Amino acid sequence: MIHIGKLIEEEMLRQERTPAWLARKINCARPNVYYIFRQESINTDLLLRISQALKKDFFQYYSVVVFDGV
């Protein structure tokens, strides 16, 4: 199963970004970013904003599940 919050956190750290940076980019409070990291699933509008901020297509993880049947 996909844990999208962990994937987002890992990518943010890989890019050497901070939760405060991501919060500014997606227009939310910093504590909400930590809440996102704990989520196994996420609203598609929020996932789109995060994908744009981090310049990473997080939707691809769901496509793999759909098309590969994982």
PDB file of N, CA and C in Angstrom, residues 35-63:
ATOM      1  N   TYR A  35       1.238  16.985   9.627  1.00  0.00           N
ATOM      2  CA  TYR A  35       0.023  16.173   9.549  1.00  0.00           C
ATOM      3  C   TYR A  35      -0.025  15.439   8.205  1.00  0.00           C
ATOM      4  N   ILE A  36       0.330  16.121   7.132  1.00  0.00           N
ATOM      5  CA  ILE A  36       0.363  15.509   5.799  1.00  0.00           C
ATOM      6  C   ILE A  36       1.320  14.318   5.787  1.00  0.00           C
ATOM      7  N   PHE A  37       2.482  14.466   6.420  1.00  0.00           N
ATOM      8  CA  PHE A  37       3.472  13.393   6.441  1.00  0.00           C
ATOM      9  C   PHE A  37       2.922  12.112   7.066  1.00  0.00           C
ATOM     10  N   ARG A  38       1.966  12.232   7.960  1.00  0.00           N
ATOM     11  CA  ARG A  38       1.398  11.063   8.650  1.00  0.00           C
ATOM     12  C   ARG A  38       0.249  10.408   7.876  1.00  0.00           C
ATOM     13  N   GLN A  39      -0.177  11.038   6.800  1.00  0.00           N
ATOM     14  CA  GLN A  39      -1.346  10.550   6.067  1.00  0.00           C
ATOM     15  C   GLN A  39      -0.985   9.469   5.045  1.00  0.00           C
ATOM     16  N   GLU A  40      -1.784   8.401   5.056  1.00  0.00           N
ATOM     17  CA  GLU A  40      -1.619   7.354   4.049  1.00  0.00           C
ATOM     18  C   GLU A  40      -2.283   7.734   2.730  1.00  0.00           C
ATOM     19  N   SER A  41      -3.292   8.588   2.794  1.00  0.00           N
ATOM     20  CA  SER A  41      -3.969   9.068   1.590  1.00  0.00           C
ATOM     21  C   SER A  41      -4.131  10.580   1.707  1.00  0.00           C
ATOM     22  N   ILE A  42      -4.475  11.205   0.576  1.00  0.00           N
ATOM     23  CA  ILE A  42      -4.488  12.667   0.562  1.00  0.00           C
ATOM     24  C   ILE A  42      -5.484  13.163  -0.491  1.00  0.00           C
ATOM     25  N   ASN A  43      -6.034  14.320  -0.261  1.00  0.00           N
ATOM     26  CA  ASN A  43      -6.935  14.995  -1.194  1.00  0.00           C
ATOM     27  C   ASN A  43      -6.184  15.289  -2.489  1.00  0.00           C
ATOM     28  N   THR A  44      -6.821  15.078  -3.627  1.00  0.00           N
ATOM     29  CA  THR A  44      -6.131  15.260  -4.905  1.00  0.00           C
ATOM     30  C   THR A  44      -5.729  16.706  -5.167  1.00  0.00           C
ATOM     31  N   ASP A  45      -6.531  17.670  -4.725  1.00  0.00           N
ATOM     32  CA  ASP A  45      -6.170  19.078  -4.913  1.00  0.00           C
ATOM     33  C   ASP A  45      -4.894  19.397  -4.138  1.00  0.00           C
ATOM     34  N   LEU A  46      -4.814  18.912  -2.913  1.00  0.00           N
ATOM     35  CA  LEU A  46      -3.619  19.129  -2.098  1.00  0.00           C
ATOM     36  C   LEU A  46      -2.424  18.406  -2.714  1.00  0.00           C
ATOM     37  N   LEU A  47      -2.629  17.204  -3.201  1.00  0.00           N
ATOM     38  CA  LEU A  47      -1.535  16.456  -3.825  1.00  0.00           C
ATOM     39  C   LEU A  47      -1.027  17.179  -5.070  1.00  0.00           C
ATOM     40  N   LEU A  48      -1.916  17.796  -5.813  1.00  0.00           N
ATOM     41  CA  LEU A  48      -1.509  18.572  -6.979  1.00  0.00           C
ATOM     42  C   LEU A  48      -0.632  19.756  -6.565  1.00  0.00           C
ATOM     43  N   ARG A  49      -1.046  20.472  -5.532  1.00  0.00           N
ATOM     44  CA  ARG A  49      -0.249  21.624  -5.061  1.00  0.00           C
ATOM     45  C   ARG A  49       1.125  21.184  -4.577  1.00  0.00           C
ATOM     46  N   ILE A  50       1.179  20.059  -3.866  1.00  0.00           N
ATOM     47  CA  ILE A  50       2.459  19.539  -3.381  1.00  0.00           C
ATOM     48  C   ILE A  50       3.318  19.104  -4.556  1.00  0.00           C
ATOM     49  N   SER A  51       2.722  18.427  -5.530  1.00  0.00           N
ATOM     50  CA  SER A  51       3.453  18.001  -6.725  1.00  0.00           C
ATOM     51  C   SER A  51       4.053  19.200  -7.451  1.00  0.00           C
ATOM     52  N   GLN A  52       3.296  20.262  -7.562  1.00  0.00           N
ATOM     53  CA  GLN A  52       3.790  21.467  -8.230  1.00  0.00           C
ATOM     54  C   GLN A  52       4.905  22.126  -7.420  1.00  0.00           C
ATOM     55  N   ALA A  53       4.739  22.188  -6.113  1.00  0.00           N
ATOM     56  CA  ALA A  53       5.748  22.829  -5.259  1.00  0.00           C
ATOM     57  C   ALA A  53       7.073  22.072  -5.321  1.00  0.00           C
ATOM     58  N   LEU A  54       6.996  20.746  -5.249  1.00  0.00           N
ATOM     59  CA  LEU A  54       8.209  19.930  -5.235  1.00  0.00           C
ATOM     60  C   LEU A  54       8.650  19.497  -6.633  1.00  0.00           C
ATOM     61  N   LYS A  55       7.856  19.893  -7.650  1.00  0.00           N
ATOM     62  CA  LYS A  55       8.163  19.536  -9.038  1.00  0.00           C
ATOM     63  C   LYS A  55       8.365  18.025  -9.181  1.00  0.00           C
ATOM     64  N   LYS A  56       7.412  17.289  -8.614  1.00  0.00           N
ATOM     65  CA  LYS A  56       7.447  15.814  -8.640  1.00  0.00           C
ATOM     66  C   LYS A  56       6.019  15.317  -8.793  1.00  0.00           C
ATOM     67  N   ASP A  57       5.819  14.391  -9.705  1.00  0.00           N
ATOM     68  CA  ASP A  57       4.488  13.845  -9.948  1.00  0.00           C
ATOM     69  C   ASP A  57       4.187  12.726  -8.951  1.00  0.00           C
ATOM     70  N   PHE A  58       3.524  13.076  -7.850  1.00  0.00           N
ATOM     71  CA  PHE A  58       3.181  12.079  -6.844  1.00  0.00           C
ATOM     72  C   PHE A  58       2.012  11.202  -7.289  1.00  0.00           C
ATOM     73  N   PHE A  59       1.301  11.623  -8.298  1.00  0.00           N
ATOM     74  CA  PHE A  59       0.208  10.813  -8.838  1.00  0.00           C
ATOM     75  C   PHE A  59       0.737   9.526  -9.481  1.00  0.00           C
ATOM     76  N   GLN A  60       1.985   9.542  -9.895  1.00  0.00           N
ATOM     77  CA  GLN A  60       2.569   8.369 -10.539  1.00  0.00           C
ATOM     78  C   GLN A  60       2.535   7.141  -9.632  1.00  0.00           C
ATOM     79  N   TYR A  61       2.617   7.340  -8.331  1.00  0.00           N
ATOM     80  CA  TYR A  61       2.595   6.200  -7.415  1.00  0.00           C
ATOM     81  C   TYR A  61       1.248   5.492  -7.444  1.00  0.00           C
ATOM     82  N   TYR A  62       0.192   6.259  -7.661  1.00  0.00           N
ATOM     83  CA  TYR A  62      -1.142   5.661  -7.763  1.00  0.00           C
ATOM     84  C   TYR A  62      -1.328   5.001  -9.120  1.00  0.00           C
ATOM     85  N   SER A  63      -0.762   5.575 -10.172  1.00  0.00           N
ATOM     86  CA  SER A  63      -0.867   4.986 -11.508  1.00  0.00           C
ATOM     87  C   SER A  63      -0.227   3.610 -11.542  1.00  0.00           C
TER      88      SER A  63
END
